[in-house]
mmCIF file of C-alpha atoms in Angstrom:
data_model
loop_
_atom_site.group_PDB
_atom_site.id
_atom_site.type_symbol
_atom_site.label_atom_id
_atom_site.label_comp_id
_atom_site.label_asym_id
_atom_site.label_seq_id
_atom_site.Cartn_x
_atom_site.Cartn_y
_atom_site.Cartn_z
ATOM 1 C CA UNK A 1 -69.321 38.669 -12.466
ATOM 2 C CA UNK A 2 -72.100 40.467 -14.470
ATOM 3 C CA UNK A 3 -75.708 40.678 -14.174
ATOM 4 C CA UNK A 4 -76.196 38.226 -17.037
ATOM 5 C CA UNK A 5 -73.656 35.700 -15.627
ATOM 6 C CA UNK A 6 -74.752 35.415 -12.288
ATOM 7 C CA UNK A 7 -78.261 34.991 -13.386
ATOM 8 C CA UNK A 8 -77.091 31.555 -15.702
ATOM 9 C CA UNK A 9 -74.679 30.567 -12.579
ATOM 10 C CA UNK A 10 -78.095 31.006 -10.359
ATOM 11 C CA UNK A 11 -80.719 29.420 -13.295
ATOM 12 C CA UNK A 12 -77.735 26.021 -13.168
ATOM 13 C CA UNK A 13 -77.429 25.830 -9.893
ATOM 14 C CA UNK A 14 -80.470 22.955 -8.956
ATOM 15 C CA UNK A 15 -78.952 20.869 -11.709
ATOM 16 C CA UNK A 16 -75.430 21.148 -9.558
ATOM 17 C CA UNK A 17 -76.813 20.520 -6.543
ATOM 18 C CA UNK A 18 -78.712 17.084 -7.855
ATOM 19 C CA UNK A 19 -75.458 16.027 -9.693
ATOM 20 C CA UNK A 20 -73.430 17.092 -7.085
ATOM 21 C CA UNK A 21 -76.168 15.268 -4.628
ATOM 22 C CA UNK A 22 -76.455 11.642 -7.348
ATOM 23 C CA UNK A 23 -72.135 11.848 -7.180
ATOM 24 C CA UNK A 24 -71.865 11.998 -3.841
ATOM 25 C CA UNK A 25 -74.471 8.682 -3.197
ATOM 26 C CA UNK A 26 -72.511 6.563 -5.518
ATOM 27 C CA UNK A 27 -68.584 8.110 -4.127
ATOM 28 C CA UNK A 28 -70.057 7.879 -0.511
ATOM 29 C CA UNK A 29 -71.445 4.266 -0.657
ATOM 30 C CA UNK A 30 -67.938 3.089 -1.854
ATOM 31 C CA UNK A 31 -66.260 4.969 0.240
ATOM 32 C CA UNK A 32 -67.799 3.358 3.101
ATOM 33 C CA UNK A 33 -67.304 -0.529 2.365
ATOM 34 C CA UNK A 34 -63.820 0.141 0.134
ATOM 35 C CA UNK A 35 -60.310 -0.626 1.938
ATOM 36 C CA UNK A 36 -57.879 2.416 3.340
ATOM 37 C CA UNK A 37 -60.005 5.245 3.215
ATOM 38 C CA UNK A 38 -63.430 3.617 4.726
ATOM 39 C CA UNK A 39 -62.225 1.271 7.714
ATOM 40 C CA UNK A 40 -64.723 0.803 10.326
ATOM 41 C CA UNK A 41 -62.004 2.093 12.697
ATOM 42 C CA UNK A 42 -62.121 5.508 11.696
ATOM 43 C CA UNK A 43 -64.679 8.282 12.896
ATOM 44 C CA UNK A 44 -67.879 8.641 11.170
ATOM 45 C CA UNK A 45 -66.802 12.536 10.260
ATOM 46 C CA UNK A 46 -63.640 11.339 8.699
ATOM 47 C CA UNK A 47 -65.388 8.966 6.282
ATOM 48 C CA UNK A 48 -68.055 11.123 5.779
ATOM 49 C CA UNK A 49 -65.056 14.667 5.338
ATOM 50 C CA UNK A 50 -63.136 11.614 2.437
ATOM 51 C CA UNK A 51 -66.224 11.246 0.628
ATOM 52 C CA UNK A 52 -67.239 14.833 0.639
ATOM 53 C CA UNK A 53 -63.463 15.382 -0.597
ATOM 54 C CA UNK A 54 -63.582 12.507 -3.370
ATOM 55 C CA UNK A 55 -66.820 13.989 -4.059
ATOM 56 C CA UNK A 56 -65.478 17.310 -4.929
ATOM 57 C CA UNK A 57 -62.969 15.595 -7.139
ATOM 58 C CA UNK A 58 -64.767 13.303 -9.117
ATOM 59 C CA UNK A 59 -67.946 15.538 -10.048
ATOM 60 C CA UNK A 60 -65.696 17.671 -12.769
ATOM 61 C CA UNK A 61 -64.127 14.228 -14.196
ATOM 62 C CA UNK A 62 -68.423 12.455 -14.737
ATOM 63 C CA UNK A 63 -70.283 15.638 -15.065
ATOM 64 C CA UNK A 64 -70.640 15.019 -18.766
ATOM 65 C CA UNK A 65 -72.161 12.009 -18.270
ATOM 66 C CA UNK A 66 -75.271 13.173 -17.017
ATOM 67 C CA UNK A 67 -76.327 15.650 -19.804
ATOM 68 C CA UNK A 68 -78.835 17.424 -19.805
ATOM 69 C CA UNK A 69 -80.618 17.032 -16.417
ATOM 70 C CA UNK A 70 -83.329 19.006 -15.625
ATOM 71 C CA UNK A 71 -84.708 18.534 -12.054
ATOM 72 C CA UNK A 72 -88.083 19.607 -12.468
ATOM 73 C CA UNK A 73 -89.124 16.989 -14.858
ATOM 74 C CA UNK A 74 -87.734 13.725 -12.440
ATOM 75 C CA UNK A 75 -90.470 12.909 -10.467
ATOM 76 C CA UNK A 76 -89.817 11.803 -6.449
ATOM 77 C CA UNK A 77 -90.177 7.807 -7.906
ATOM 78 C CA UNK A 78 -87.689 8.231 -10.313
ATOM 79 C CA UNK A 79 -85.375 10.142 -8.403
ATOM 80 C CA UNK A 80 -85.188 7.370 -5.365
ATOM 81 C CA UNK A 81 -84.769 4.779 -8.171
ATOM 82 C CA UNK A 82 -81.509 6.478 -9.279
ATOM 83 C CA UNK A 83 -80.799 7.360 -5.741
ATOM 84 C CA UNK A 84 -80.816 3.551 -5.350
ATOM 85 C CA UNK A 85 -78.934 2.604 -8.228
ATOM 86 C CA UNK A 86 -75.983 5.085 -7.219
ATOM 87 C CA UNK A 87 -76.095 3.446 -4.086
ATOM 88 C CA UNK A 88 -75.863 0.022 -5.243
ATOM 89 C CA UNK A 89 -73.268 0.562 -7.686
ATOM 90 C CA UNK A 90 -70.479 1.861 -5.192
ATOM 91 C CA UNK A 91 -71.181 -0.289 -2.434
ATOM 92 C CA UNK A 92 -70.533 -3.200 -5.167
ATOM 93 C CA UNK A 93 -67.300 -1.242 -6.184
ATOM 94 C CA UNK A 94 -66.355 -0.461 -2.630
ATOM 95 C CA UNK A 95 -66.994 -4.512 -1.378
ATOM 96 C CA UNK A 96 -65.538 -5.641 -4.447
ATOM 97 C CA UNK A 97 -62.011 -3.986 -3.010
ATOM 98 C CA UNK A 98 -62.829 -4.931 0.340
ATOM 99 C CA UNK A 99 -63.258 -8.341 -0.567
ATOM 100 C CA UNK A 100 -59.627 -8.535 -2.125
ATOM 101 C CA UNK A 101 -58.285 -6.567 0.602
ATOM 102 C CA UNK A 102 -59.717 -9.396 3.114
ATOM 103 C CA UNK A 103 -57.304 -11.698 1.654
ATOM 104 C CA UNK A 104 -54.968 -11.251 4.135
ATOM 105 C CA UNK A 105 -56.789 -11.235 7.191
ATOM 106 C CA UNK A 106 -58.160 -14.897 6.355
ATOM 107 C CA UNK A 107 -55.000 -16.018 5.532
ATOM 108 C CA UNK A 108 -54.012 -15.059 9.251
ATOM 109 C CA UNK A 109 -57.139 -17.062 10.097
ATOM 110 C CA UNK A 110 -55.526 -19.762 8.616
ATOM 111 C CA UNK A 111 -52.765 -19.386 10.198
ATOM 112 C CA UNK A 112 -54.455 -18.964 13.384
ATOM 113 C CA UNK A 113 -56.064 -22.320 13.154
ATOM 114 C CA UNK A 114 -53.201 -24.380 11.732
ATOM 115 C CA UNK A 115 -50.754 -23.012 14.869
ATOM 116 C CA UNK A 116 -53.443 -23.331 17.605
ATOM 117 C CA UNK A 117 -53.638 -19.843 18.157
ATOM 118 C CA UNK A 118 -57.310 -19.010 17.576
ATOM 119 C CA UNK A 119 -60.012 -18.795 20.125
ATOM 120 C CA UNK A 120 -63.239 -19.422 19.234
ATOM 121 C CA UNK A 121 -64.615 -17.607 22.454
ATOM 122 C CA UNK A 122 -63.545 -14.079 21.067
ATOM 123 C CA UNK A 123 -65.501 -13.233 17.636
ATOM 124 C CA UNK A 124 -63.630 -11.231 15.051
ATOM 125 C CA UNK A 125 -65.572 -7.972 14.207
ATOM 126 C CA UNK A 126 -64.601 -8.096 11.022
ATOM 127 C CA UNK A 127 -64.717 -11.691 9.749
ATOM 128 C CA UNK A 128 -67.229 -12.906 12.329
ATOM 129 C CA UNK A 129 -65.167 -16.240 13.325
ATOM 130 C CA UNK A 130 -62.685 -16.029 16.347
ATOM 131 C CA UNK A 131 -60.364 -13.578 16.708
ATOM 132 C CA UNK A 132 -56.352 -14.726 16.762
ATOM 133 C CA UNK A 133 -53.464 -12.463 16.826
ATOM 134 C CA UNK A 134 -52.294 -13.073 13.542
ATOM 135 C CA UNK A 135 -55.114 -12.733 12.219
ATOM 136 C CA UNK A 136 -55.714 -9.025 13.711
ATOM 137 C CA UNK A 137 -52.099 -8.134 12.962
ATOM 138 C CA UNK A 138 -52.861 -8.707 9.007
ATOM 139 C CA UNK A 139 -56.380 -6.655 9.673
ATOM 140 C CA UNK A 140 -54.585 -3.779 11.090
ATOM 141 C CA UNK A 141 -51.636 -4.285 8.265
ATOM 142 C CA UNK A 142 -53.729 -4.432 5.360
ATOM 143 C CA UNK A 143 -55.202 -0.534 4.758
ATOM 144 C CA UNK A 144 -51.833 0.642 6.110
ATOM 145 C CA UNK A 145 -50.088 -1.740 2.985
ATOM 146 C CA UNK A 146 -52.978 -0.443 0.868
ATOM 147 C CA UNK A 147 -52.812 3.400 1.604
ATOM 148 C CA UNK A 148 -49.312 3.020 1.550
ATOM 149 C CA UNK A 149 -49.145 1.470 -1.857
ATOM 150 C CA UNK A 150 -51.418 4.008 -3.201
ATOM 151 C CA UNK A 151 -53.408 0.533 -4.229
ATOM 152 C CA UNK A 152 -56.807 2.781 -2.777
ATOM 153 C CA UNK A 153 -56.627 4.718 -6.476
ATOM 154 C CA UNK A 154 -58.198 1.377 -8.269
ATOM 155 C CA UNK A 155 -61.667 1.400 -6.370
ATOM 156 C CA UNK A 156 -61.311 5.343 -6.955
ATOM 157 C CA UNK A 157 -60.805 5.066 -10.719
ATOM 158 C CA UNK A 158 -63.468 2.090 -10.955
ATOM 159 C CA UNK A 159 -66.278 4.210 -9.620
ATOM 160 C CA UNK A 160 -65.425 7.253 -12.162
ATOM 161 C CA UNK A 161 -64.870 4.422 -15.035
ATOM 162 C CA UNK A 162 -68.585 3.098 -13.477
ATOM 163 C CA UNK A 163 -70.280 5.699 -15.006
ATOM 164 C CA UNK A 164 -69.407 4.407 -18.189
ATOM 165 C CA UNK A 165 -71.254 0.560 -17.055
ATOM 166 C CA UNK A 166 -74.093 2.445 -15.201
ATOM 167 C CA UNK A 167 -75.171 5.662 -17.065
ATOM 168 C CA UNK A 168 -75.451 8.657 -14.680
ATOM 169 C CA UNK A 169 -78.689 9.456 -13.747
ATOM 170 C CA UNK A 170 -80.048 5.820 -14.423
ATOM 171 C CA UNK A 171 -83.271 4.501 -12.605
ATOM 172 C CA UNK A 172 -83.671 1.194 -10.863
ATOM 173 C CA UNK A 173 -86.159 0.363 -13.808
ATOM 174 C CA UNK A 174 -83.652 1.294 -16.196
ATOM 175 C CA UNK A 175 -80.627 -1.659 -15.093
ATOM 176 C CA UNK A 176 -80.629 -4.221 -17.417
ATOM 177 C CA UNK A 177 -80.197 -7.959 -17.393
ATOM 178 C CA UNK A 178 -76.622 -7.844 -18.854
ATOM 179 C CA UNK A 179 -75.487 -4.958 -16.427
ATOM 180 C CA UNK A 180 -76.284 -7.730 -13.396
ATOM 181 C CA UNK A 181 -75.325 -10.443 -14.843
ATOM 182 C CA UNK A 182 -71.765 -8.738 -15.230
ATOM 183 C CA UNK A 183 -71.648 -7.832 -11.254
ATOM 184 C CA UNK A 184 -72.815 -11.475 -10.161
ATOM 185 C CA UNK A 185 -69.232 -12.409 -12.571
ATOM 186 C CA UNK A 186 -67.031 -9.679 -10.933
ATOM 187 C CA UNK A 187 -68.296 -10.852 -7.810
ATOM 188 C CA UNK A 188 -67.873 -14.446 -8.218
ATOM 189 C CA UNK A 189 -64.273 -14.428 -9.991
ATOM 190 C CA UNK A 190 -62.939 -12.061 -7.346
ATOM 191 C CA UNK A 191 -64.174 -14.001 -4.836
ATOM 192 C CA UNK A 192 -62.533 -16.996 -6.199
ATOM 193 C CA UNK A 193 -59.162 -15.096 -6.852
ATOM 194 C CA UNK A 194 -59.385 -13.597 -3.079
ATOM 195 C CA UNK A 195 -59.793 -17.191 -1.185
ATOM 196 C CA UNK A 196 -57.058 -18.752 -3.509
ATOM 197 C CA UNK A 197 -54.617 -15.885 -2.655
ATOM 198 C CA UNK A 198 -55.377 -16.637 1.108
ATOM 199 C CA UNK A 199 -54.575 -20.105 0.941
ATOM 200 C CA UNK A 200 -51.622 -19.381 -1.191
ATOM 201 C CA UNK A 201 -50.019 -17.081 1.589
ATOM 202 C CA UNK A 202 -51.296 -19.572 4.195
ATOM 203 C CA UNK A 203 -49.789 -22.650 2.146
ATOM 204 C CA UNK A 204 -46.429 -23.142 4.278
ATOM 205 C CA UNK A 205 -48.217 -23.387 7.420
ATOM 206 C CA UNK A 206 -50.984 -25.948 6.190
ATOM 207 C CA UNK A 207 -47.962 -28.091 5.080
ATOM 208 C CA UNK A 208 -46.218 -27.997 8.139
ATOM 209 C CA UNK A 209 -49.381 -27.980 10.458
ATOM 210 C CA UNK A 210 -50.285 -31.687 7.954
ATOM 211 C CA UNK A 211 -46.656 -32.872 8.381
ATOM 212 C CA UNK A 212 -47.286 -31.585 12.006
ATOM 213 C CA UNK A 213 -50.570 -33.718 12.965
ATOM 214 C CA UNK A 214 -49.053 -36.649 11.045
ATOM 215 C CA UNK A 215 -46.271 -36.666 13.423
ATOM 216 C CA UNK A 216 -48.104 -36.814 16.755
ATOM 217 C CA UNK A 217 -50.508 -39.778 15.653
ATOM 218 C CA UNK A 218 -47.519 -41.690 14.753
ATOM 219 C CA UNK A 219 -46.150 -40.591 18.113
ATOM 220 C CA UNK A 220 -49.524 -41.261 19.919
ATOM 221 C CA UNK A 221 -49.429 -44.546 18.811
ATOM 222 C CA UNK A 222 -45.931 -45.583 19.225
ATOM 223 C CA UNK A 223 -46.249 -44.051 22.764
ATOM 224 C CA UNK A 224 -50.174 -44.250 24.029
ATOM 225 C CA UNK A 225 -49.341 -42.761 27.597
ATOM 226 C CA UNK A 226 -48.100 -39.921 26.566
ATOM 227 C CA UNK A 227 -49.978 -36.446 26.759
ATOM 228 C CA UNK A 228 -49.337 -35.897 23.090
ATOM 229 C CA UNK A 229 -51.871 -32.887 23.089
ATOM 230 C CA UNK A 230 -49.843 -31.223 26.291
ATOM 231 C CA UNK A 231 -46.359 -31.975 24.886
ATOM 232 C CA UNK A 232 -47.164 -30.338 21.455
ATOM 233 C CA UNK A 233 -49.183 -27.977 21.921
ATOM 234 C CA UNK A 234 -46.585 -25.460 23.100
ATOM 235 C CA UNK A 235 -44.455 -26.600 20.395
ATOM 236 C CA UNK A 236 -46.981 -25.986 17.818
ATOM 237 C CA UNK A 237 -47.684 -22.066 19.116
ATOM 238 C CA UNK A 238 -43.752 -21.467 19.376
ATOM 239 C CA UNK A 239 -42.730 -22.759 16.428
ATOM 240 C CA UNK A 240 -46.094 -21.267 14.160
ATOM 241 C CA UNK A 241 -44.594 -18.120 15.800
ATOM 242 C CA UNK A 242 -41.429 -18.076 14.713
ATOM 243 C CA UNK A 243 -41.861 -19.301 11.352
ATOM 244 C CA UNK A 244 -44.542 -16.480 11.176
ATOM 245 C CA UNK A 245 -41.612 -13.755 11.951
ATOM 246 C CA UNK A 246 -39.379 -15.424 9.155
ATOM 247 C CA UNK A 247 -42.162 -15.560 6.182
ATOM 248 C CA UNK A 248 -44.026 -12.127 7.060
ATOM 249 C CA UNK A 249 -42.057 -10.234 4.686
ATOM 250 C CA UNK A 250 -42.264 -12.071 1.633
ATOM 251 C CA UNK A 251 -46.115 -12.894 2.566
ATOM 252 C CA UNK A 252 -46.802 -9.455 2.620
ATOM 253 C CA UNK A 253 -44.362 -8.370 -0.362
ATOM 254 C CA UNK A 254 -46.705 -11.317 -2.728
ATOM 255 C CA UNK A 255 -49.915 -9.928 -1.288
ATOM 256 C CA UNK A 256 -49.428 -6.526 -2.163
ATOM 257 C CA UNK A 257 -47.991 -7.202 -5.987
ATOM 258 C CA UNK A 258 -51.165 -9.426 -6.232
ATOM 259 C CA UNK A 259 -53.937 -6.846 -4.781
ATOM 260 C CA UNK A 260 -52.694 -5.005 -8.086
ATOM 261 C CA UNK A 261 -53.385 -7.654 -10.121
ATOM 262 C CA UNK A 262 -56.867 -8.247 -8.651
ATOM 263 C CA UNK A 263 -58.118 -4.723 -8.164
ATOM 264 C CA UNK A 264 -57.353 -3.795 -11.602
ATOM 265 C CA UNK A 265 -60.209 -6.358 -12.764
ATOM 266 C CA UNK A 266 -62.829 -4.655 -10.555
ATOM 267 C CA UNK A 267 -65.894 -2.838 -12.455
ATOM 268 C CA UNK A 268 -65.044 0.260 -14.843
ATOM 269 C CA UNK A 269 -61.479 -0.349 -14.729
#
């Protein structure tokens, strides 16, 4: 490298550094809410070593987005406003994926309830509502399905594709009405799409568990000295259980063809 190179790689080196810096806040912030590669289970270091990574990836693919950006002329205001607006954007693209990846989980806490097997005296630390087996089995299934899959690309792709929703470099001043009023609709139809998917894969056992509690009152009445609750609910557990181990597979083959279907509608792709 000459004299005259190293001097234009030096003189182009702040405005690296703050795009490199602006990436990493929006990559980082989805990285940290989106499913697979940002579970709370994993060590701060290894989030923090994927997002560096995705970082270092991404930055060649947007750089042209941000122009001509010369770091002496942003002012400390402006630059937290597009600090925030980096931020915002990939947390919304990293929830977003969360929230379709959560699915499954509620559909176990469905499940849970409709077999007696939840217990409302152990929270879940991910849903906040009791903790049931099922329920943590489909927790613990879902990144492993999603890395798996490779279905973790679509939140990648939808923060690169962002930049083409929320201009690099924009300030919080700068985010028009339209922009928001397009998140409040990704929000709201994928939050729509994700509960109806959970009740979908839950359907059999809210069928059954009706049929089920139809049954006993009938049964209650016919015979009133009869511990209904203590004759059925062992039945109910063993037999929620079993049809659990025959329906897994084909719950879990229809969840992951759908989590295609629904990440493919979040922002920028």
């Amino acid at each position: 490298m000459n004299g005259a190179a190293l001097d234009a790689w030096i003189a182009a080196l702040p405005v690296q550094a703050l795009v490199f810096a602006l990436v990493l806040c929006r990559v980082s912030a989805a990285v940290m809410l989106m499913p697979g590669l940002g579970e709370q289970t994993y060590p701060m270091t290894v989030r923090a070593g994927i997002a560096l990574c995705l970082t270092g990836l991404v930055m060649p693919l947007v750089q042209p987005a941000f122009g001509a950006l010369d770091p002496a002329a942003i002012d400390p205001w402006r630059l937290g406003g597009m600090v925030a607006v980096e931020l915002l954007t990939g947390g919304l693209i990293g929830w977003l994926a969360q929230l379709v990846v959560q699915a499954l989980p509620v559909a176990g806490q469905v499940i849970s309830l409709m077999t007696g097997l939840s217990n409302v005296l152990q929270p879940d630390p991910a849903l906040g509502s009791e903790i049931a087996a099922p329920s943590r089995l489909f927790g613990l299934l879902a990144p492993v399905l999603v890395l798996v899959s490779g279905a973790w690309i679509f939140p990648v792709r939808a923060v690169i594709g962002s930049y083409a929703l929320v201009p690099a470099g924009s300030a919080i001043l700068s985010v028009h009405a339209p922009l928001i009023g397009d998140g409040v609709q990704a929000v709201v139809r994928l939050t729509g799409r994700s509960f109806a998917l959970a009740l979908e894969l839950s359907a059999p056992f809210v069928l059954l568990s009706l049929v089920w509690e139809i049954s006993l009152g009938v049964l209650g009445r016919l015979v009133p000295n009869l511990q209904v609750y203590n004759l059925a609910s062992p039945l109910q557990m063993l037999g929620g259980i079993g049809m659990l181990a025959l329906l897994m597979r084909a719950m879990l083959e229809t969840w992951q063809g759908r989590v295609f279907d629904l990440l493919s509608g979040l922002p920028g792709l």
